[in-house]
PDB file of C-alpha atoms in Angstrom:
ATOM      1  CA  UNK A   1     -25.711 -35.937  28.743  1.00  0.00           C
ATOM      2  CA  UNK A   2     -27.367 -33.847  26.061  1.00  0.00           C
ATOM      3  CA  UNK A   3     -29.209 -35.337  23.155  1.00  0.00           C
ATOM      4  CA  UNK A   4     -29.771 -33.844  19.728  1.00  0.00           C
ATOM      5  CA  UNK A   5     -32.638 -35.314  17.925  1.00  0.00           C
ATOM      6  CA  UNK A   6     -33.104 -33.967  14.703  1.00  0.00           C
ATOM      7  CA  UNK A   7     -32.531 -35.013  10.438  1.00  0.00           C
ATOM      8  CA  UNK A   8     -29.202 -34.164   8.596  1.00  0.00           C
ATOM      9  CA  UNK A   9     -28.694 -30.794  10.214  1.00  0.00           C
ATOM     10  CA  UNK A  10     -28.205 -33.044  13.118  1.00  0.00           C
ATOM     11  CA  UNK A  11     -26.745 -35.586  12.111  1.00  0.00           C
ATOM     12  CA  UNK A  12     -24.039 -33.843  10.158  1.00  0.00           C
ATOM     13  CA  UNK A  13     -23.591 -31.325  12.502  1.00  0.00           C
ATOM     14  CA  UNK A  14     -19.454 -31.922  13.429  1.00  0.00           C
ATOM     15  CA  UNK A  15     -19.398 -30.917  17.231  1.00  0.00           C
ATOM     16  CA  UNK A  16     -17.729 -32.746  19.264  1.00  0.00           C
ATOM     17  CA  UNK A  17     -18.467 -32.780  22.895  1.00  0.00           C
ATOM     18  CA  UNK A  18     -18.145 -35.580  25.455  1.00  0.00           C
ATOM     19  CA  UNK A  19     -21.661 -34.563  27.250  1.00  0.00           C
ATOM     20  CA  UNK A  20     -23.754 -34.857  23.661  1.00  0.00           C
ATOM     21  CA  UNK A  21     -25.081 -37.752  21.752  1.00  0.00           C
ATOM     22  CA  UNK A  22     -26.673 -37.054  18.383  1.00  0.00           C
ATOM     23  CA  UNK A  23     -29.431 -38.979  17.146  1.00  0.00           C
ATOM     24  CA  UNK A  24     -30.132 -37.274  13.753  1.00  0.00           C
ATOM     25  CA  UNK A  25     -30.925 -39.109  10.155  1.00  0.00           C
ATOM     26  CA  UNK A  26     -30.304 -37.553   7.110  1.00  0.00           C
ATOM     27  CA  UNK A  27     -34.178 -37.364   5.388  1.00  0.00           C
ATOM     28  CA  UNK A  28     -35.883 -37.895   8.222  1.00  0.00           C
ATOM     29  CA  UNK A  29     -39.188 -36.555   8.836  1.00  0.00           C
ATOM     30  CA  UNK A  30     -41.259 -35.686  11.961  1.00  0.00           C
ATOM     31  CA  UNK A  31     -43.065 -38.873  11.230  1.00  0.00           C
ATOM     32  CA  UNK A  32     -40.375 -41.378  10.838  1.00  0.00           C
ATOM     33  CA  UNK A  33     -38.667 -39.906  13.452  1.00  0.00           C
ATOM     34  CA  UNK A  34     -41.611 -40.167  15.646  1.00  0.00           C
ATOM     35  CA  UNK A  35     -41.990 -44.173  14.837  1.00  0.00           C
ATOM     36  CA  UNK A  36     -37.290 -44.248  15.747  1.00  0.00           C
ATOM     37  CA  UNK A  37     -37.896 -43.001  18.846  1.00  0.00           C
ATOM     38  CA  UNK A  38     -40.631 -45.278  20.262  1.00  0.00           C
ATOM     39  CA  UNK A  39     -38.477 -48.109  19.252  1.00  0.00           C
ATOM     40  CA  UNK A  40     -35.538 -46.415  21.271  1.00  0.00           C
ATOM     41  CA  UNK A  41     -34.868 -46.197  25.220  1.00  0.00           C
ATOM     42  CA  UNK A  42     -32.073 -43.099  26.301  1.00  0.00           C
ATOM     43  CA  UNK A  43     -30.920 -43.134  29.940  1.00  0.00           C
ATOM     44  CA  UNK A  44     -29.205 -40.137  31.833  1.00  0.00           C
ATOM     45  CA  UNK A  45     -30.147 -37.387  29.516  1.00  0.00           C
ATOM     46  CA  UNK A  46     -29.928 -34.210  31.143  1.00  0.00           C
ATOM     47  CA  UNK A  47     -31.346 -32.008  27.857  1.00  0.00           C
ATOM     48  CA  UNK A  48     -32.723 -32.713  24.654  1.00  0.00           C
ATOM     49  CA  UNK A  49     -32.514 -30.447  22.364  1.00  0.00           C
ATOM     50  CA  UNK A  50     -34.928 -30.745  19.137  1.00  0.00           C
ATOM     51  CA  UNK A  51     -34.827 -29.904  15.372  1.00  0.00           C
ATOM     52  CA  UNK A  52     -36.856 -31.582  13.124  1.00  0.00           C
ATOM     53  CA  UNK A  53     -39.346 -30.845  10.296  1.00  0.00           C
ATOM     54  CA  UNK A  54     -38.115 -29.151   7.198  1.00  0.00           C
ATOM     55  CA  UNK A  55     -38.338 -32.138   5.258  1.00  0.00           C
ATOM     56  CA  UNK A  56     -41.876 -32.868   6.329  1.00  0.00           C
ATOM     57  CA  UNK A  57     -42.209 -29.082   4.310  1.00  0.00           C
ATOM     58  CA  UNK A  58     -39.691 -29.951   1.313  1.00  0.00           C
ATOM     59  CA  UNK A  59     -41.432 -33.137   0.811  1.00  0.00           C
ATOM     60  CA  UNK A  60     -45.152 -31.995   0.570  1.00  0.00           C
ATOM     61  CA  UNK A  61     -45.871 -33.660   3.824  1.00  0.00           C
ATOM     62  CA  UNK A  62     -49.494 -32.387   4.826  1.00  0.00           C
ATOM     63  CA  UNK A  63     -48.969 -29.818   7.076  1.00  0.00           C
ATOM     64  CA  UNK A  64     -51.243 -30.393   9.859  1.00  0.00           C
ATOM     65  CA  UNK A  65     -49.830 -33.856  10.471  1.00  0.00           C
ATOM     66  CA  UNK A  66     -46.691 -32.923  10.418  1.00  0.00           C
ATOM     67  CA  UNK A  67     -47.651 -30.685  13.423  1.00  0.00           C
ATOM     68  CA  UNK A  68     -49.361 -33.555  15.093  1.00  0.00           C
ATOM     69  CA  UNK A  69     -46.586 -35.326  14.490  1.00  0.00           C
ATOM     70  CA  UNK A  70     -44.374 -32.630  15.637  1.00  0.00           C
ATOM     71  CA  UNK A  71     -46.460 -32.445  18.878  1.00  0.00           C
ATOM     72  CA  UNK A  72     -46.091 -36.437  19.734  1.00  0.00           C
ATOM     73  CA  UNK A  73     -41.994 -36.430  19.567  1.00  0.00           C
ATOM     74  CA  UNK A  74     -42.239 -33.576  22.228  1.00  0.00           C
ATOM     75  CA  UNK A  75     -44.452 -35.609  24.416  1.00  0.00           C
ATOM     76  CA  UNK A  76     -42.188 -38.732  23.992  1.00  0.00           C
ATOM     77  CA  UNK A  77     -39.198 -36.930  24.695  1.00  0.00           C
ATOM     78  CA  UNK A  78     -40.288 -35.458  27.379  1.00  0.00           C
ATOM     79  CA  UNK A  79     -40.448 -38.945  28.891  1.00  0.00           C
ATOM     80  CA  UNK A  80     -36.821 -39.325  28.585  1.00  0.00           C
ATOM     81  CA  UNK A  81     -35.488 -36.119  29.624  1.00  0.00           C
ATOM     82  CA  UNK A  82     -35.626 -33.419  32.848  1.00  0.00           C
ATOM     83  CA  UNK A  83     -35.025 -30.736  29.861  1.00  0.00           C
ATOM     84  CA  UNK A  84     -36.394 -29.927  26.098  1.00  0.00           C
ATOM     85  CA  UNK A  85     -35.562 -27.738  23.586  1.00  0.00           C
ATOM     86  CA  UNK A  86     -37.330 -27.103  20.662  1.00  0.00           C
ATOM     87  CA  UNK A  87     -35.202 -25.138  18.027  1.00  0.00           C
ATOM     88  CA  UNK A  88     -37.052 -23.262  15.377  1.00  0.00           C
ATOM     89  CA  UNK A  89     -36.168 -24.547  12.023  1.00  0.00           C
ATOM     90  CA  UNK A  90     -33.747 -22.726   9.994  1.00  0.00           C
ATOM     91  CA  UNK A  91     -34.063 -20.621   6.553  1.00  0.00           C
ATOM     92  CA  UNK A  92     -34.129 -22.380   3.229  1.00  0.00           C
ATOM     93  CA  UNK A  93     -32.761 -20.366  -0.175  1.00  0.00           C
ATOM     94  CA  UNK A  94     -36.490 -21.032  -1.085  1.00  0.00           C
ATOM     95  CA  UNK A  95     -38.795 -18.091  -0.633  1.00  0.00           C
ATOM     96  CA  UNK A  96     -41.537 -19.987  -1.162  1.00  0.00           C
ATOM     97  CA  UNK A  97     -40.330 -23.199   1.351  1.00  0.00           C
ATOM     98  CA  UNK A  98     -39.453 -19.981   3.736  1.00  0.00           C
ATOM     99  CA  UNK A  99     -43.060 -18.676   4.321  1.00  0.00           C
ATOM    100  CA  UNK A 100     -43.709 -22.492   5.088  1.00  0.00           C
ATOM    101  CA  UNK A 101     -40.775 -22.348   7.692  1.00  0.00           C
ATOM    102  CA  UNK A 102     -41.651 -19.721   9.685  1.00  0.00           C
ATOM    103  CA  UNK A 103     -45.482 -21.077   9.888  1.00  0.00           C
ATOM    104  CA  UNK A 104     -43.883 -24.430  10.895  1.00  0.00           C
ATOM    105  CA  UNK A 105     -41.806 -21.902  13.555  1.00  0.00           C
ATOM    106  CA  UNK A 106     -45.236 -20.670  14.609  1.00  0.00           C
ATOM    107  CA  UNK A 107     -46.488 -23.745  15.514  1.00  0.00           C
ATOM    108  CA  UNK A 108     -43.191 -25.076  17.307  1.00  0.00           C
ATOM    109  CA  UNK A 109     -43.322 -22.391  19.564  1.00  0.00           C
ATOM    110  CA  UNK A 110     -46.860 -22.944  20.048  1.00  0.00           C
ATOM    111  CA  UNK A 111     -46.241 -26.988  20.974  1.00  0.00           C
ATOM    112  CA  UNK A 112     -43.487 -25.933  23.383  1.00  0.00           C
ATOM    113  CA  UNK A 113     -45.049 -23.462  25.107  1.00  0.00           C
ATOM    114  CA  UNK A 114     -48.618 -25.975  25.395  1.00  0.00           C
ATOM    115  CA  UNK A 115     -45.935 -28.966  27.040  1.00  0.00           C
ATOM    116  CA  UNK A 116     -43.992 -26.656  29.075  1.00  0.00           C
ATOM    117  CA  UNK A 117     -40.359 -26.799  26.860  1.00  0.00           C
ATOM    118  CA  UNK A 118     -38.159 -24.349  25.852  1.00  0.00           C
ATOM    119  CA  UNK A 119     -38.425 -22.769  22.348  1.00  0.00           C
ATOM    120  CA  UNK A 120     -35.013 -21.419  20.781  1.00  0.00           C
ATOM    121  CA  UNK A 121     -35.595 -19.358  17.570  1.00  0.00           C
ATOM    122  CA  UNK A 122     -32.100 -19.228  15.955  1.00  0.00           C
ATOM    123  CA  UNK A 123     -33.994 -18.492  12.329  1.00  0.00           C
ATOM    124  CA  UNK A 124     -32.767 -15.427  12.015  1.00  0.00           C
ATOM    125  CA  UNK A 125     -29.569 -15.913  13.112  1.00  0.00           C
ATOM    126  CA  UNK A 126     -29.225 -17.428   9.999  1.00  0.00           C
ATOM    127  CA  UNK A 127     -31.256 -15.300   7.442  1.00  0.00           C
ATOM    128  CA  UNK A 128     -29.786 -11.949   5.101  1.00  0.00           C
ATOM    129  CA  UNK A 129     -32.239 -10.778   2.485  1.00  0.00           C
ATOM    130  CA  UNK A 130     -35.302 -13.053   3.423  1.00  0.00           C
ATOM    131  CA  UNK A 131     -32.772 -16.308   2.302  1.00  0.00           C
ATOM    132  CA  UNK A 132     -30.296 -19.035   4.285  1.00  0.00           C
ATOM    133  CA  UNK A 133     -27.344 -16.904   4.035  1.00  0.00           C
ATOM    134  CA  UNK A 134     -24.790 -18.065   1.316  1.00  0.00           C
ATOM    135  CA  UNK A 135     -21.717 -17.946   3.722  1.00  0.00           C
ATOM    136  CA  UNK A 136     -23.643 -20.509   5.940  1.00  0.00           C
ATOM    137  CA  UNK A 137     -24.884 -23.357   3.530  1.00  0.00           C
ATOM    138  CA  UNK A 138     -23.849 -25.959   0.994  1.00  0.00           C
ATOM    139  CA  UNK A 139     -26.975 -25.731  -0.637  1.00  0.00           C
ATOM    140  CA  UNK A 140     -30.588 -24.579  -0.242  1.00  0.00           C
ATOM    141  CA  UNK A 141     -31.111 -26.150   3.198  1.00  0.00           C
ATOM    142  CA  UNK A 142     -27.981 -27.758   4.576  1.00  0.00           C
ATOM    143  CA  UNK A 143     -25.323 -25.986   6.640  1.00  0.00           C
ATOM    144  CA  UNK A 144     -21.638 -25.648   5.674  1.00  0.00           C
ATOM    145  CA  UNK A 145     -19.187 -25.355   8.353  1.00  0.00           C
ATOM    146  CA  UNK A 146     -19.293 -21.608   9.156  1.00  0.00           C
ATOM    147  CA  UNK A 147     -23.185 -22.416   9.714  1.00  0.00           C
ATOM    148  CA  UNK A 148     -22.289 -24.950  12.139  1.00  0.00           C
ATOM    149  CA  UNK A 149     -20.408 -22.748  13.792  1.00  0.00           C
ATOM    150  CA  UNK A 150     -22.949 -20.653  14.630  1.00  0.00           C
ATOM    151  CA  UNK A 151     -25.629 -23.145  15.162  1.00  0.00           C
ATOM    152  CA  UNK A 152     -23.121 -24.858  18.029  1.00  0.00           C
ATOM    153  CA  UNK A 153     -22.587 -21.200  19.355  1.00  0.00           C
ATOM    154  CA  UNK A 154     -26.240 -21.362  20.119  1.00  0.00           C
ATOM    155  CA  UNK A 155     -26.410 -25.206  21.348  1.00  0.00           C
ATOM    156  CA  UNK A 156     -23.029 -24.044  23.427  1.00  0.00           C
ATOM    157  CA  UNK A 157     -25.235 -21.507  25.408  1.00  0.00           C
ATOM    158  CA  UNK A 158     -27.297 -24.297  26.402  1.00  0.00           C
ATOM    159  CA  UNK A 159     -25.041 -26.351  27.282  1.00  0.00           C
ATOM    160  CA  UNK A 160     -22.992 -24.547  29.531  1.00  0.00           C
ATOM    161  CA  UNK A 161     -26.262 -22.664  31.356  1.00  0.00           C
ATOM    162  CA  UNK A 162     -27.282 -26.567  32.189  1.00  0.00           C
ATOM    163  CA  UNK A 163     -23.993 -27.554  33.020  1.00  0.00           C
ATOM    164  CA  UNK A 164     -23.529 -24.950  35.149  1.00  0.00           C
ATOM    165  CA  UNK A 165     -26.698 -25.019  37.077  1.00  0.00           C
ATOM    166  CA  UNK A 166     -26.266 -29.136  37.560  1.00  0.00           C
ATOM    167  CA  UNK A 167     -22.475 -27.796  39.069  1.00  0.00           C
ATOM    168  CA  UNK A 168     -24.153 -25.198  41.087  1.00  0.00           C
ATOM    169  CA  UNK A 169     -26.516 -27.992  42.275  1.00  0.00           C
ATOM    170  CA  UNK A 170     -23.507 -30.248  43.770  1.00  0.00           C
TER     171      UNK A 170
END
């Protein structure tokens, strides 16, 4: 079983897979999410895959708890899961939100690489002129369905290297 953890871009997100539970809230920040998960209890998760945090910027959450924040979902879900992923946050149509993304990036791949995880950058997979590319967003942060389909292109590869290796395993 995979689990996405993550805000709206997660819970939104309209894949359908038998192998993946999503456990995204629309809003959501690293802290709330933090406090969600300690209340929950997953069983038989093969991967987690994480994306959380651009609200923490788009709300004026302070920055350096946001990271400490950040830091304590990793350690939590790496409780309940043989596998993390920690996917970079995505591009905003805000240049000014932007340079606060990529920091944010900076610091994700720092966390993952400090608790052993994975780190997937996938921000520029979504980025033309230094903006969230129109053809891939409703509005200045969410994703529209061509944006999903390259965001599940990504979570795909994942999927089917684990898969594969748990097959390869039997």
């Amino acid at each position: 079983m995979f689990l996405l953890v993550g805000d709206s871009i997660t819970e939104w997100n309209p894949i359908e897979d038998k192998h993946v539970l999503k456990y995204g809230f629309a809003g959501y920040t690293t802290g709330k999410l933090l406090s969600k998960l300690e209340e929950q209890n997953f069983s038989e998760i093969l991967s987690t895959i994480l994306m959380v945090g651009i609200n923490d910027l788009n709300f004026g959450e302070n920055f350096e708890n946001s990271i400490v924040k950040y830091s304590g979902i990793v350690k939590r879900l790496k409780t309940v899961s043989k596998d993390l992923y920690c996917m970079s946050l995505l591009p905003t149509k805000k240049i000014c939100l932007n340079k606060k993304v990529k920091e944010f990036n900076r610091e994700i791949r720092i966390i993952a690489r400090k608790n052993e995880v994975n780190y997937v950058g996938i921000y520029d997979l979504f980025l033309k002129d230094g903006l969230l590319r129109e053809d891939y967003s409703l509005d200045f942060v969410h994703l529209n369905e061509k944006g999903y389909d390259i965001l599940n292109e990504e979570l795909e590869k994942i999927f089917n290297k684990k898969l594969g290796s748990v097959e390869d395993g039997i």
